[in-house]
Short mmCIF file of C-alpha atoms and ligand atoms in Angstrom, two decimals:
data_model
loop_
_atom_site.label_atom_id
_atom_site.label_comp_id
_atom_site.label_asym_id
_atom_site.label_seq_id
_atom_site.Cartn_x
_atom_site.Cartn_y
_atom_site.Cartn_z
CA MET A 1 -49.82 0.89 10.87
CA ILE A 2 -49.10 -0.69 7.51
CA LEU A 3 -51.64 1.58 5.82
CA GLN A 4 -50.52 4.69 7.69
CA ASN A 5 -48.48 6.18 4.85
CA ARG A 6 -51.34 5.68 2.42
CA LEU A 7 -53.64 7.51 4.83
CA GLN A 8 -51.33 10.50 4.99
CA GLN A 9 -49.87 10.55 1.48
CA ASN A 10 -51.67 13.07 -0.69
CA LEU A 11 -55.01 13.26 1.02
CA ALA A 12 -55.80 13.36 4.69
CA ILE A 13 -58.09 10.52 5.63
CA GLN A 14 -59.61 10.61 9.05
CA VAL A 15 -59.99 7.23 10.72
CA VAL A 16 -62.74 7.09 13.31
CA LYS A 17 -62.33 4.14 15.64
CA ASN A 18 -65.40 3.07 17.48
CA TYR A 19 -64.20 -0.01 19.31
CA SER A 20 -66.29 -1.71 21.93
CA ASP A 21 -64.99 -4.33 24.30
CA LEU A 22 -64.79 -7.60 22.44
CA PRO A 23 -64.17 -11.03 23.90
CA LEU A 24 -61.20 -13.02 22.70
CA ILE A 25 -62.01 -14.61 19.37
CA GLU A 26 -60.94 -18.01 18.21
CA CYS A 27 -59.61 -17.26 14.75
CA TYR A 28 -56.81 -17.26 12.20
CA PRO A 29 -55.38 -13.82 13.04
CA GLY A 30 -53.04 -13.57 10.05
CA GLN A 31 -55.85 -14.26 7.65
CA LEU A 32 -58.25 -11.90 9.43
CA ASN A 33 -55.63 -9.15 9.29
CA GLN A 34 -55.40 -9.76 5.56
CA VAL A 35 -59.15 -9.21 5.32
CA PHE A 36 -58.95 -5.95 7.30
CA MET A 37 -56.08 -4.80 5.06
CA ASN A 38 -58.03 -5.61 1.88
CA ILE A 39 -61.15 -3.77 3.04
CA LEU A 40 -59.17 -0.77 4.31
CA ALA A 41 -57.08 -0.57 1.13
CA ASN A 42 -60.28 -0.59 -0.94
CA ALA A 43 -61.72 2.15 1.27
CA ILE A 44 -58.62 4.28 0.71
CA ASP A 45 -58.81 3.66 -3.06
CA ALA A 46 -62.48 4.69 -3.00
CA LEU A 47 -61.64 7.87 -1.11
CA GLU A 48 -58.81 8.72 -3.49
CA SER A 49 -61.13 8.46 -6.47
CA SER A 50 -63.88 10.56 -4.94
CA LYS A 51 -64.04 14.32 -5.07
CA ARG A 52 -65.62 15.98 -2.11
CA GLU A 53 -64.89 19.61 -1.54
CA ASN A 54 -66.11 20.28 1.95
CA GLN A 55 -66.52 16.90 3.60
CA PRO A 56 -63.51 15.25 5.18
CA ARG A 57 -62.60 11.85 3.81
CA GLN A 58 -63.42 9.33 6.47
CA ILE A 59 -63.08 5.69 7.36
CA THR A 60 -65.15 4.58 10.32
CA ILE A 61 -64.48 1.31 12.09
CA HIS A 62 -67.09 -0.12 14.46
CA THR A 63 -66.64 -3.25 16.49
CA SER A 64 -69.40 -4.75 18.57
CA ARG A 65 -70.60 -7.91 20.16
CA VAL A 66 -73.80 -9.08 18.50
CA ASP A 67 -74.77 -11.73 21.06
CA ASP A 68 -73.10 -14.49 23.05
CA GLN A 69 -71.91 -16.18 19.87
CA TRP A 70 -71.10 -13.46 17.35
CA VAL A 71 -69.02 -10.32 16.96
CA LYS A 72 -69.29 -7.74 14.23
CA ILE A 73 -66.71 -5.48 12.61
CA ALA A 74 -67.99 -2.79 10.27
CA ILE A 75 -65.68 -0.70 8.09
CA ALA A 76 -67.28 2.25 6.33
CA ASP A 77 -65.92 4.86 3.95
CA ASN A 78 -67.54 7.95 2.47
CA GLY A 79 -65.87 7.34 -0.87
CA CYS A 80 -67.20 6.86 -4.40
CA GLY A 81 -69.54 3.96 -3.61
CA ILE A 82 -70.28 0.88 -5.71
CA SER A 83 -72.76 1.07 -8.56
CA PRO A 84 -75.75 -1.30 -8.17
CA SER A 85 -74.95 -2.82 -11.56
CA ILE A 86 -71.67 -4.28 -10.32
CA GLN A 87 -72.53 -4.99 -6.69
CA ASN A 88 -73.10 -8.68 -7.37
CA GLN A 89 -69.57 -9.02 -8.77
CA VAL A 90 -67.52 -7.55 -5.93
CA PHE A 91 -66.71 -10.96 -4.41
CA ASN A 92 -65.95 -12.61 -7.77
CA PRO A 93 -62.32 -13.62 -8.35
CA PHE A 94 -60.50 -11.20 -10.68
CA PHE A 95 -63.32 -8.65 -10.69
CA THR A 96 -61.78 -5.19 -10.59
CA THR A 97 -62.71 -1.70 -11.73
CA LYS A 98 -59.20 -0.42 -11.13
CA PRO A 99 -56.68 0.45 -13.83
CA VAL A 100 -54.55 -2.31 -15.31
CA GLY A 101 -51.60 -2.93 -13.03
CA LYS A 102 -53.32 -1.61 -9.94
CA GLY A 103 -55.91 -4.12 -8.83
CA THR A 104 -55.84 -7.87 -9.27
CA GLY A 105 -59.49 -8.20 -8.28
CA MET A 106 -58.64 -10.91 -5.77
CA GLY A 107 -58.85 -8.93 -2.52
CA MET A 108 -62.55 -9.35 -1.86
CA ALA A 109 -62.75 -12.86 -3.29
CA ILE A 110 -60.06 -14.03 -0.87
CA SER A 111 -61.61 -12.06 1.99
CA TYR A 112 -64.98 -13.66 1.36
CA GLN A 113 -63.42 -17.10 1.46
CA VAL A 114 -61.49 -16.35 4.66
CA ILE A 115 -64.58 -15.09 6.46
CA THR A 116 -67.14 -17.62 5.26
CA GLU A 117 -65.16 -20.81 4.75
CA LYS A 118 -62.31 -20.43 7.25
CA HIS A 119 -64.27 -18.77 10.03
CA GLY A 120 -67.88 -19.78 9.40
CA GLY A 121 -68.75 -16.09 9.30
CA LYS A 122 -70.50 -13.63 7.05
CA LEU A 123 -69.14 -10.86 4.87
CA THR A 124 -71.64 -8.39 3.44
CA PHE A 125 -71.71 -4.79 2.30
CA SER A 126 -74.06 -2.00 1.47
CA SER A 127 -73.14 0.88 -0.78
CA THR A 128 -74.59 4.00 -2.31
CA VAL A 129 -72.88 5.81 -5.17
CA GLY A 130 -71.74 9.23 -4.04
CA THR A 131 -72.28 8.42 -0.36
CA GLY A 132 -70.02 5.51 0.46
CA THR A 133 -69.70 1.87 1.33
CA GLU A 134 -69.83 -0.20 4.48
CA PHE A 135 -68.44 -3.72 4.72
CA THR A 136 -69.63 -5.83 7.64
CA ILE A 137 -67.79 -8.85 8.94
CA GLN A 138 -69.55 -11.16 11.37
CA ILE A 139 -67.64 -14.00 12.93
CA PRO A 140 -68.44 -16.55 15.61
CA ILE A 141 -66.55 -16.06 18.87
CA GLN A 142 -65.76 -19.74 18.99
CA GLN A 143 -65.21 -21.94 15.99
CA GLN A 144 -67.55 -24.89 15.68
CA ALA A 145 -66.29 -28.15 14.25
CA PHE A 146 -65.96 -26.97 10.66
CA SER A 147 -64.71 -29.44 8.12
CA ASN A 148 -61.83 -27.16 7.09
N1 ATP B 201 -64.96 0.45 -0.44
C1 ATP B 201 -65.17 0.36 -1.76
N2 ATP B 201 -65.63 1.43 -2.46
C2 ATP B 201 -65.86 1.35 -3.79
N3 ATP B 201 -65.65 0.23 -4.53
C3 ATP B 201 -65.19 -0.86 -3.89
C4 ATP B 201 -64.93 -0.86 -2.48
N4 ATP B 201 -64.50 -2.10 -2.15
C5 ATP B 201 -64.50 -2.82 -3.27
N5 ATP B 201 -64.91 -2.09 -4.33
C6 ATP B 201 -65.08 -2.56 -5.72
O1 ATP B 201 -64.92 -3.96 -5.75
C7 ATP B 201 -63.89 -4.31 -6.68
C8 ATP B 201 -63.22 -5.57 -6.21
O2 ATP B 201 -62.45 -5.33 -5.02
P1 ATP B 201 -61.16 -6.22 -4.76
O3 ATP B 201 -60.53 -5.75 -3.51
O4 ATP B 201 -61.52 -7.65 -4.86
O5 ATP B 201 -60.24 -5.92 -6.02
P2 ATP B 201 -59.32 -4.66 -6.30
O6 ATP B 201 -59.27 -3.73 -5.14
O7 ATP B 201 -59.80 -4.09 -7.59
O8 ATP B 201 -57.90 -5.33 -6.49
P3 ATP B 201 -56.99 -6.06 -5.37
O9 ATP B 201 -57.11 -7.52 -5.63
O10 ATP B 201 -55.64 -5.52 -5.60
O11 ATP B 201 -57.57 -5.72 -4.03
C9 ATP B 201 -63.01 -3.08 -6.77
O12 ATP B 201 -62.27 -3.02 -7.97
C10 ATP B 201 -64.04 -1.96 -6.66
O13 ATP B 201 -64.68 -1.76 -7.90
MG1 MG B 202 -58.84 -4.44 -3.20
#
C-alpha cells in the first residue's frame, strides 16, 4: 500500500503475487516490513532506470515453505540488474549507486542485519545486468534462542 503511488506514478509496474500458504512466523514484523519496503523500493528504482520497449515492468513476489523449519520470500524485478563488479558491495553500509540526495546506501545493509542477526535468517540475491535481480529472504519459522 505504501509503495502504491510509486508503482503507478509515471510507469506502470505490474506486481505478480505468488503467495503460497505460510505458517505463522515468529518474527519482528515491523522490522521485516522495513526489509520488504527496502527491497521493493530498490526494485522500483531499478525498473525506473531501465528502458524496455516491449516488456512490461514487473515485480514478482514468491512465498513458499522450504521445510518444517524455514520459509522463503523471493522478490524479483526485471529491472537494470546489478553489475558483477559491485555485487559484493550491495550489503555494505553507505554503498549506493544512486544520485546524491536519493539513496543513503543503508537500505540493504540494515535489511541484511535484520534478516541475519535479528531473525537468524539468510538474505541473498542473484542478478544479471539487463535481465533483473532477485532477492531471497529465508527465515526460520520459530526463533531459536539467539543471543540478541
Ligand atoms: N533490485 C535492484 N536492482 C538493481 N540494483 C540494486 C537493486 N537492489 C539494490 N541495488 C543496488 O544496491 C545498492 C545498495 O542498495 P541500498 O538499498 O542499500 O541503497 P540505496 O537504494 O542506494 O539507498 P537507500 O539507503 O535509500 O535504500 C543500490 O544503490 C543499487 O546499486
Ligand atoms: Mg534502497
